[in-house]
Tab-separated table of C-alpha atoms and ligand atoms in Angstrom:
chain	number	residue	atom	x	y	z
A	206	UNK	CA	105.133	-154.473	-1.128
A	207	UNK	CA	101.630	-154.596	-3.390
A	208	UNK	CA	100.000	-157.072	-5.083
A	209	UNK	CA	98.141	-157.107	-7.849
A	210	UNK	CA	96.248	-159.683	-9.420
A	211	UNK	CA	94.600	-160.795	-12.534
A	212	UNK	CA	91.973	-163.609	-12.563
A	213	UNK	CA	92.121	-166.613	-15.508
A	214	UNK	CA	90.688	-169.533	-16.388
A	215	UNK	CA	92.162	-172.802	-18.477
A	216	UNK	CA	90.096	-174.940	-19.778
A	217	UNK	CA	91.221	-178.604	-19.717
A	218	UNK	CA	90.892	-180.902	-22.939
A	219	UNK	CA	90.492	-183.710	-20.872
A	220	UNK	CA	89.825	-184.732	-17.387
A	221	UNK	CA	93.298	-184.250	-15.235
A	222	UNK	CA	93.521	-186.912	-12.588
A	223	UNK	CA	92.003	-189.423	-11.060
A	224	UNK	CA	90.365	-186.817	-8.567
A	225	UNK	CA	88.784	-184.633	-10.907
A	226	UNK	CA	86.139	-186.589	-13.033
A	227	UNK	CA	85.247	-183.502	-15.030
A	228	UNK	CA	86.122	-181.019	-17.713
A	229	UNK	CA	85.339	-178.100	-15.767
A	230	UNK	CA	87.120	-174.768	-16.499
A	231	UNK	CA	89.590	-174.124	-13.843
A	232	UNK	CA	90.282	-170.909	-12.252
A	233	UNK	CA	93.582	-168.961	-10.736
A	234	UNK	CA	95.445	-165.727	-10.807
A	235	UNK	CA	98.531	-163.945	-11.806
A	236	UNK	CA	100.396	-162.189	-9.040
A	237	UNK	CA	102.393	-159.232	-9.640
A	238	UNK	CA	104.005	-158.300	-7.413
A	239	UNK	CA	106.117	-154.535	-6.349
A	240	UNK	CA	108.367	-154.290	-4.029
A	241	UNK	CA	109.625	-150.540	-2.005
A	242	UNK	CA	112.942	-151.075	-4.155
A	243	UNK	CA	110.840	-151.240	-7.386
A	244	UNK	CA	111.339	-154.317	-8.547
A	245	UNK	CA	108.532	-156.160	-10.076
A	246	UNK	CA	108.326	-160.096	-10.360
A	247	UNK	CA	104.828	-162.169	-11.612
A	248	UNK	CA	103.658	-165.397	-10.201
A	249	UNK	CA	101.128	-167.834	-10.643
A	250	UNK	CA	98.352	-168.992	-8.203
A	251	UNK	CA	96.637	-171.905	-8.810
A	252	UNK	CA	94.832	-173.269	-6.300
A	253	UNK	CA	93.924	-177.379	-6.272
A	254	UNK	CA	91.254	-177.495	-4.024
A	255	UNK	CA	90.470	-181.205	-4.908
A	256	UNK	CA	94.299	-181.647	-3.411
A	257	UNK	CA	93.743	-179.703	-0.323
A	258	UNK	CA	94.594	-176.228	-1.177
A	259	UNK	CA	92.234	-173.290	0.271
A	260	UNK	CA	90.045	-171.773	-2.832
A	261	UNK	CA	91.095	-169.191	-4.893
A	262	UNK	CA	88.679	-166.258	-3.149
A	263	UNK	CA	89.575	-167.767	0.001
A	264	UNK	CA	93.309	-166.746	-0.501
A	265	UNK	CA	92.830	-163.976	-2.136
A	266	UNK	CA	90.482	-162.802	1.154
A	267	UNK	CA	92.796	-163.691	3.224
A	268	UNK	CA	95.593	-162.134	1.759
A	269	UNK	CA	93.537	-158.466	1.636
A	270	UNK	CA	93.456	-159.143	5.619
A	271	UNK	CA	97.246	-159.180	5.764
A	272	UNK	CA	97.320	-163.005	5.953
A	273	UNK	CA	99.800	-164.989	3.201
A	274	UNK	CA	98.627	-168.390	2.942
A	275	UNK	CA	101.584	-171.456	2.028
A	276	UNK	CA	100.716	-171.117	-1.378
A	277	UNK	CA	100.542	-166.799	-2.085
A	278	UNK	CA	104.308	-166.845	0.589
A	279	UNK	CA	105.788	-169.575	-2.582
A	280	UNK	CA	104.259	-166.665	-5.422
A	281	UNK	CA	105.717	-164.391	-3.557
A	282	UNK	CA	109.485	-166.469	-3.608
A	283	UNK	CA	108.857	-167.307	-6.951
A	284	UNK	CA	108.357	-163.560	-7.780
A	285	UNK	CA	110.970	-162.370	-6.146
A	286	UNK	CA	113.367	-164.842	-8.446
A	287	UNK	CA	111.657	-163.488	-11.467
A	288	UNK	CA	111.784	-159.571	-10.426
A	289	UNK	CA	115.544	-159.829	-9.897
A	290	UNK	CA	115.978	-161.128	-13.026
A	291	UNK	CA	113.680	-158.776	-15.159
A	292	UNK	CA	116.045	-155.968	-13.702
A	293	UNK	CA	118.644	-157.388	-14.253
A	294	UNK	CA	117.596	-157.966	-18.337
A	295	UNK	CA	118.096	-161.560	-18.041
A	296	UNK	CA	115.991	-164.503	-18.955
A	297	UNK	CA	115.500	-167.633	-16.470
A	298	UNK	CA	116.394	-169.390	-19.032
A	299	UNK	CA	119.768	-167.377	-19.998
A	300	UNK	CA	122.847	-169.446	-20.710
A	301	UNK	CA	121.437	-172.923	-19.381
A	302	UNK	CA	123.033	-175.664	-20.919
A	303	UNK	CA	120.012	-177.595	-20.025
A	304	UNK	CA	118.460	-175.812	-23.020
A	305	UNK	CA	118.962	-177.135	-26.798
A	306	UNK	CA	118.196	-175.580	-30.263
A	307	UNK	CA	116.260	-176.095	-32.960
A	308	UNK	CA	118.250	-179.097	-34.500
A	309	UNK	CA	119.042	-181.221	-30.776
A	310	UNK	CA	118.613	-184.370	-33.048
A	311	UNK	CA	121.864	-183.648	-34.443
A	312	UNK	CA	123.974	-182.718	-30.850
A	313	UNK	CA	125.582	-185.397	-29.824
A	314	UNK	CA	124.542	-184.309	-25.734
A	315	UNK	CA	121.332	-183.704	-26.631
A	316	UNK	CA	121.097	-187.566	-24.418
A	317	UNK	CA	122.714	-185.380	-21.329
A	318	UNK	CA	120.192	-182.843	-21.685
A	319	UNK	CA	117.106	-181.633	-19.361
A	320	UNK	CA	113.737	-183.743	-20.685
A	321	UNK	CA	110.607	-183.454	-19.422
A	322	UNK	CA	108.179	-186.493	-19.005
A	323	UNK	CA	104.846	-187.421	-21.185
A	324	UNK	CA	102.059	-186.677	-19.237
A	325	UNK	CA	99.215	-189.239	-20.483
A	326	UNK	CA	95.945	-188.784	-19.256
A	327	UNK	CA	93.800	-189.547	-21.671
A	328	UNK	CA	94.043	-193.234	-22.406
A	329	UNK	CA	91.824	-192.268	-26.219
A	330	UNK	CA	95.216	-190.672	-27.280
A	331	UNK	CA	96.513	-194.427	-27.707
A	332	UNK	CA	96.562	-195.173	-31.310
A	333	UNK	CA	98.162	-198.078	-32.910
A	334	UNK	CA	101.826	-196.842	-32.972
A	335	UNK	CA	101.413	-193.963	-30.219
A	336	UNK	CA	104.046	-194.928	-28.094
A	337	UNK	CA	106.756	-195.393	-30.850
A	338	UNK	CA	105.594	-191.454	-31.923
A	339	UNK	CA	106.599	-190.408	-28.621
A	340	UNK	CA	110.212	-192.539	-28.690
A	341	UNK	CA	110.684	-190.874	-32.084
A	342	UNK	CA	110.202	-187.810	-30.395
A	343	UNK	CA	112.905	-188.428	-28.132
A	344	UNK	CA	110.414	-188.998	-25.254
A	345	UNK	CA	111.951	-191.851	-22.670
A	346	UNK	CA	109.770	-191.479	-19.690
A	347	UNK	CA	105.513	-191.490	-19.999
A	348	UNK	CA	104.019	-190.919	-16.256
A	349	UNK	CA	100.472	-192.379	-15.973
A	350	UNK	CA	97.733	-191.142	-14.151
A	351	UNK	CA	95.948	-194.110	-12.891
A	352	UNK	CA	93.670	-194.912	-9.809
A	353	UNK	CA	90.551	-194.833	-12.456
A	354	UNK	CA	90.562	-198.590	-13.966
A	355	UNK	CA	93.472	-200.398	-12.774
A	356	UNK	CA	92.477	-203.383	-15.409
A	357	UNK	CA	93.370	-200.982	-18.412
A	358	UNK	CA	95.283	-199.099	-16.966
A	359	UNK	CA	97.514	-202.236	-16.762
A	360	UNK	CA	96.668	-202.600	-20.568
A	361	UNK	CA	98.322	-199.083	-20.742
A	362	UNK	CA	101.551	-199.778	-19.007
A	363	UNK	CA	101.822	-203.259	-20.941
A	364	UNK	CA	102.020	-200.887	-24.355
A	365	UNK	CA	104.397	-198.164	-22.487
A	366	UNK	CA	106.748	-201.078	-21.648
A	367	UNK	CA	107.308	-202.634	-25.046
A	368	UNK	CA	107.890	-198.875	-26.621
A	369	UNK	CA	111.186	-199.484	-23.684
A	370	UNK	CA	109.369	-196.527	-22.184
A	371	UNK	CA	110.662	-195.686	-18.165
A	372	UNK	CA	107.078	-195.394	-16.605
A	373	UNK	CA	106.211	-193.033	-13.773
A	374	UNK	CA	102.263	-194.147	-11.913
A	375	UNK	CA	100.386	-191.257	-10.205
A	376	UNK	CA	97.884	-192.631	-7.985
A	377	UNK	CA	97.371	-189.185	-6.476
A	378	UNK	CA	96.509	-191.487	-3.039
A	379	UNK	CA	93.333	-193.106	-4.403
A	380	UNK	CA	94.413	-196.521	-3.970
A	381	UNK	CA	94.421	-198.574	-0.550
A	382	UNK	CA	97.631	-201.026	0.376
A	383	UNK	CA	95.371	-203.937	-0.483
A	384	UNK	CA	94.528	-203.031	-3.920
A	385	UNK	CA	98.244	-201.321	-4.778
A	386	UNK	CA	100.239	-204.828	-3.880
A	387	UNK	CA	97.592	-206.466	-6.035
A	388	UNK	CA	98.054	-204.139	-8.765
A	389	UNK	CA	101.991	-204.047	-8.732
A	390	UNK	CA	101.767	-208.248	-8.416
A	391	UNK	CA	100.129	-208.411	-11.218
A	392	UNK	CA	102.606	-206.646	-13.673
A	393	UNK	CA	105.712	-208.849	-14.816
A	394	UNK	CA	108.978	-208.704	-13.804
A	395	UNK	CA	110.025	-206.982	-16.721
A	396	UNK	CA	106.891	-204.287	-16.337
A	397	UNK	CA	107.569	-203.481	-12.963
A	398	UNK	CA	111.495	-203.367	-13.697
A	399	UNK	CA	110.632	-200.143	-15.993
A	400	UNK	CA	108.582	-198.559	-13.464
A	401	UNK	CA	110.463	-195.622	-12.381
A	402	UNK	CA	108.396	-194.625	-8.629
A	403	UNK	CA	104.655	-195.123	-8.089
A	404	UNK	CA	103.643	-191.369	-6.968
A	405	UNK	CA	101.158	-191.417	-3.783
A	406	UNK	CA	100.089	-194.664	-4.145
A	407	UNK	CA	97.955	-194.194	-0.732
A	408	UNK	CA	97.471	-191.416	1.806
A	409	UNK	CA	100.585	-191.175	3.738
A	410	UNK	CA	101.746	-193.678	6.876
A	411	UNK	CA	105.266	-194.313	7.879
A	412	UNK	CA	104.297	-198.499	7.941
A	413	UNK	CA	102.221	-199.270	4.871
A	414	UNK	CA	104.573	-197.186	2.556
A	415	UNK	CA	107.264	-199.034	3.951
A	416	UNK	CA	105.575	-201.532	2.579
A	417	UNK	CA	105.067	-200.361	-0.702
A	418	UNK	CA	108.975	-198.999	-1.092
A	419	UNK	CA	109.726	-203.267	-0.503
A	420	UNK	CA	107.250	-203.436	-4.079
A	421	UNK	CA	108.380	-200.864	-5.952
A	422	UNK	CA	110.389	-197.500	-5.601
A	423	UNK	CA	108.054	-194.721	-4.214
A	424	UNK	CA	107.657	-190.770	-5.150
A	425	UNK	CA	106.023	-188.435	-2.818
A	426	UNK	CA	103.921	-185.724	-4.077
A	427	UNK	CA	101.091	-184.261	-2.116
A	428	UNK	CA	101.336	-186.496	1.016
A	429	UNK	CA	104.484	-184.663	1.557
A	430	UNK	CA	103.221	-181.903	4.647
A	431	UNK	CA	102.136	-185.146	6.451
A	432	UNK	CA	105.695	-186.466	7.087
A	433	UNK	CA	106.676	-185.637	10.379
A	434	UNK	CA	110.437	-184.523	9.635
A	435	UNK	CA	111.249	-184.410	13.222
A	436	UNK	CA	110.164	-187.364	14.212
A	437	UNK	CA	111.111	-189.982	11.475
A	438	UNK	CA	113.745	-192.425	12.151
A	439	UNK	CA	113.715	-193.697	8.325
A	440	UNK	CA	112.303	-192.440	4.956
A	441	UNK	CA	109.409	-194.215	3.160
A	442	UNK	CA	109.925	-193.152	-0.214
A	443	UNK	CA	112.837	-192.873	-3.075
A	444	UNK	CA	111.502	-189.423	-4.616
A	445	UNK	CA	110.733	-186.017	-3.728
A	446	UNK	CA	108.125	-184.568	-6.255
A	447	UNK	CA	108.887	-180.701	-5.796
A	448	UNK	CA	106.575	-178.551	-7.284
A	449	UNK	CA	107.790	-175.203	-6.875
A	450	UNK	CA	104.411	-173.554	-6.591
A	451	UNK	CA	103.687	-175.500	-3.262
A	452	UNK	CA	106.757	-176.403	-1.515
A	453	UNK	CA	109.831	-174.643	-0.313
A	454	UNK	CA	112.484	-175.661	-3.166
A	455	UNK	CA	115.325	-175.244	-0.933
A	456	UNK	CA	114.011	-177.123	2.356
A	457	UNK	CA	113.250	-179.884	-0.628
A	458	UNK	CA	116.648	-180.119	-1.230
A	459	UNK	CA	118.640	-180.085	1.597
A	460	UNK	CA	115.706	-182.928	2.860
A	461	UNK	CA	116.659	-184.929	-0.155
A	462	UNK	CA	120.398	-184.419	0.571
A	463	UNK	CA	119.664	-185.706	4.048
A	464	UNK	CA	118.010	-188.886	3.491
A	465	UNK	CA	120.096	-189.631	0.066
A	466	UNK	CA	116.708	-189.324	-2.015
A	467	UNK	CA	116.305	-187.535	-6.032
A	468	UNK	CA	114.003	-184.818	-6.776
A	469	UNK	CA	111.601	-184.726	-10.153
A	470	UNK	CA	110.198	-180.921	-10.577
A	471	UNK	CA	107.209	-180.473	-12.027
A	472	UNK	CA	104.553	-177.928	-12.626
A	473	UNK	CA	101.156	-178.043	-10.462
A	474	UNK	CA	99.279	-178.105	-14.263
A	475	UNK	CA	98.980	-174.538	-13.751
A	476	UNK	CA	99.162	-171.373	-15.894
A	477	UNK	CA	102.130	-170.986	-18.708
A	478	UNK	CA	103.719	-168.376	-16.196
A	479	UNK	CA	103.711	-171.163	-13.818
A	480	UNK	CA	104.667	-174.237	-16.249
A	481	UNK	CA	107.787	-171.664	-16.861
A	482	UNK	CA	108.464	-170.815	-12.920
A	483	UNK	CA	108.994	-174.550	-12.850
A	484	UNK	CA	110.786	-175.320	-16.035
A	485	UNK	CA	113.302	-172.452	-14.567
A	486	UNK	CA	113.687	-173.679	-10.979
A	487	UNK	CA	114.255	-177.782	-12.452
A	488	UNK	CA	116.907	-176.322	-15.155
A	489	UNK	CA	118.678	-174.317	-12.208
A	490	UNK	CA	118.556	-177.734	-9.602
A	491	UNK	CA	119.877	-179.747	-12.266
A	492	UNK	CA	122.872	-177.315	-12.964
A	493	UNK	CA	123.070	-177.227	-9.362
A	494	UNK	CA	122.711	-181.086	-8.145
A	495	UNK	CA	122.888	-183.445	-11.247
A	496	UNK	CA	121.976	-187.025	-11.014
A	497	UNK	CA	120.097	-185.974	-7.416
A	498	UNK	CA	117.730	-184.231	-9.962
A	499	UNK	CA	115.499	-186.760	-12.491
A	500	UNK	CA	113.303	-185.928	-15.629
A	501	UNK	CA	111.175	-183.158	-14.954
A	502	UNK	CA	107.722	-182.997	-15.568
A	503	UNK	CA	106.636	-179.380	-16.663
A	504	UNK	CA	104.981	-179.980	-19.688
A	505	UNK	CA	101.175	-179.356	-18.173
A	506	UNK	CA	100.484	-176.483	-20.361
A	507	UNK	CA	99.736	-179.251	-23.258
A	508	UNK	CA	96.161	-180.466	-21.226
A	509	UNK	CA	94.513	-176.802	-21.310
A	510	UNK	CA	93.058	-175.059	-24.346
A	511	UNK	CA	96.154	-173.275	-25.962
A	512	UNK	CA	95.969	-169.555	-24.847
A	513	UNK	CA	98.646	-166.535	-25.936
A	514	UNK	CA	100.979	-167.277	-22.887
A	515	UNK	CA	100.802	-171.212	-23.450
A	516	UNK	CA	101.681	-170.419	-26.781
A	517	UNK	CA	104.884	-168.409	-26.045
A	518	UNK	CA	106.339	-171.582	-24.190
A	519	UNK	CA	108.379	-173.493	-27.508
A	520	UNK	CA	109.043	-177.328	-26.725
A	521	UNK	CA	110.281	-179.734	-29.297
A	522	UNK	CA	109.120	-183.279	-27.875
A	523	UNK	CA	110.913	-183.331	-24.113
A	524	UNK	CA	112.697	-180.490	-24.236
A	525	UNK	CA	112.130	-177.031	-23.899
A	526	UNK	CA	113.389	-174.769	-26.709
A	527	UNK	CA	112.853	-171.035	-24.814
A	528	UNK	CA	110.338	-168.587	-23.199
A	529	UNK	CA	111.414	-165.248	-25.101
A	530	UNK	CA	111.264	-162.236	-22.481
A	531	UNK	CA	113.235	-161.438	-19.035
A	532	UNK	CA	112.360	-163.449	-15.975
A	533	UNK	CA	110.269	-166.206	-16.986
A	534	UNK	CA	108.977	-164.450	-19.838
A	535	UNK	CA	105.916	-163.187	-21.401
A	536	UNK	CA	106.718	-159.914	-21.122
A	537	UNK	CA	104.235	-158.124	-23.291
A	538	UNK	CA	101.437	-160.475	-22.236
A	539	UNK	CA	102.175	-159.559	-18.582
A	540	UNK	CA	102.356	-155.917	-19.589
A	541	UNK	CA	99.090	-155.919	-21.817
A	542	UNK	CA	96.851	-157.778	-18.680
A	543	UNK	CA	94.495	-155.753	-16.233
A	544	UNK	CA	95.670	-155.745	-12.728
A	545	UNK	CA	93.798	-154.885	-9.705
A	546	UNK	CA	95.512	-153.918	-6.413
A	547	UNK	CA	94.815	-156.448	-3.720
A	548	UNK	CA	96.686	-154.735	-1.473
A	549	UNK	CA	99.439	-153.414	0.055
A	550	UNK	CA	101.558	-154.714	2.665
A	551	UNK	CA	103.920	-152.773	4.799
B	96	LIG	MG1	101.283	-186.321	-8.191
């Protein structure tokens, strides 16, 4: 097998989370990758250091010693998918009735179809009518980064709520238990009844998330390595977040089928050829598991700069419309970018 790699950078329009305060460029890689039987598959690798995940170079270092970190061995997966279906001619997005056309507004199961939730992190978006924009763009479920100013960030959800928006918090672990009950106590009954899962509301314990789940339904994102699977008697949370670019989709699953929990997928606001990895594996998991599988959340590609791959993705408000290519696309893009051998592994 050798990899090759191509270095990027996306540059955000606004700050991303409540961990990174800054508009900083951000920097990853492509992965392509060629296996002895010939088959060639692209990835995307994206490291969040903020979130835990070993630096770029450090990866990439790593790698060229014959190490695979967690995050290059789910490129590699991811890859593989796409190489098999680039032989094969066939588009990730082939024949999925999770997919609608141009005129959805007029299909009568364009309700049954695969959306994708509004990402808000920038609260100077919010214009007087903002959240009846998005409803008219078929938009049902905002998610809400929030962890920065709880006070109007409350404001926020107040505005989401009487749009009849489903809301979805992300406190990406910032808050403590103290200051989470407060928060959630604060919001009225009907509020809190359109809050969908609080994401990470603190950094993971088996007793104060308990805690939590008897507020409000939880979601776990990137506390999820420090469950002890093994161990646990019963499960804390409602909501696996899988992002395919840093968990093993199928252990996901069967964990969710286990404990009786859903699954959102969504993209690690990462490069278009990742934004499309996970549109691809959320549109084959909902073919696969219905109702176990919620809204997904893969429309990231919106918070960078637009670049020629972001532009090849085609949404229409929550849905996606197509990626045109084989695999997850881009195929003239991938074949027009400078690759450098990292190396080759036997
Ligand atoms: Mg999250």
């Amino acid at each position: 097998m050798k990899v090759f790699f191509s270095p990027y950078t996306l540059r955000p329009i606004q700050p991303l989370n409540a961990l990174s305060t800054s508009v900083n460029e951000r920097k990853g890689a492509l992965l392509k990758v060629v296996w002895e039987d010939e088959l060639t598959g692209y990835a995307d690798l994206h490291p969040w250091v903020e979130l835990g995940d070993r630096t770029l170079d450090e990866q990439l270092a790593a790698l060229r010693a014959g190490r695979i970190s967690s995050q290059i061995e789910r490129c590699i997966w991811l890859a593989r998918r796409d190489a098999e279906l680039r032989f094969e001619g066939k588009s990730i997005f082939d024949q999925n009735k999770y997919l609608v056309n141009l005129d959805y507004s007029l299909d009568p199961a364009a309700s049954a179809k695969m959306k994708n939730n509004f990402l808000l992190t920038d609260f100077k978006l919010i214009k007087e009518g903002f959240f009846d924009d998005l409803r008219a763009q078929d938009f049902s479920t905002v998610k809400i980064k929030v962890g920065k100013n709880l006070e109007q960030e409350a404001d926020v959800l107040e505005h989401a709520a009487a749009a009849g928006f489903r809301i979805r918090l992300d406190f990406n672990s910032v808050a403590n238990p103290k200051i989470f009950e407060k928060f959630i106590g604060n919001l009225s009954s009907p509020i809190r009844s359109l809050i969908e899962y609080v994401e990470d509301p603190f950094p993971f314990d088996v007793a104060s998330w308990s805690e939590a789940q008897s507020l409000v339904r939880i979601a776990i994102d990137n506390e999820y390595e420090k469950v002890d699977w093994e161990e646990i008697s019963s499960v804390p949370f409602d909501v696996i977040v899988i992002k395919p670019a840093k968990l093993d989709v199928n252990l996901a699953i069967s964990r969710c089928q286990q404990w009786n929990l859903k699954a959102t997928v969504t993209s690690y606001m990462d490069h278009a050829v990742g934004v499309s990895h996970a549109l691809g594996v959320a549109m084959e998991l909902k073919e696969k598991y219905g109702d176990m599988i919620l809204e997904s959340g893969c429309f990231t590609h919106h918070l960078y700069q637009p670049n020629s791959f972001s532009e090849e993705i085609s949404t229409q408000g929550p849905y996606l419309m197509n990626v045109n290519g084989t695999g997850v696309g881009f195929n003239k893009l991938l074949e027009a970018t400078p690759w450098f051998q990292l190396v080759e592994i036997q």
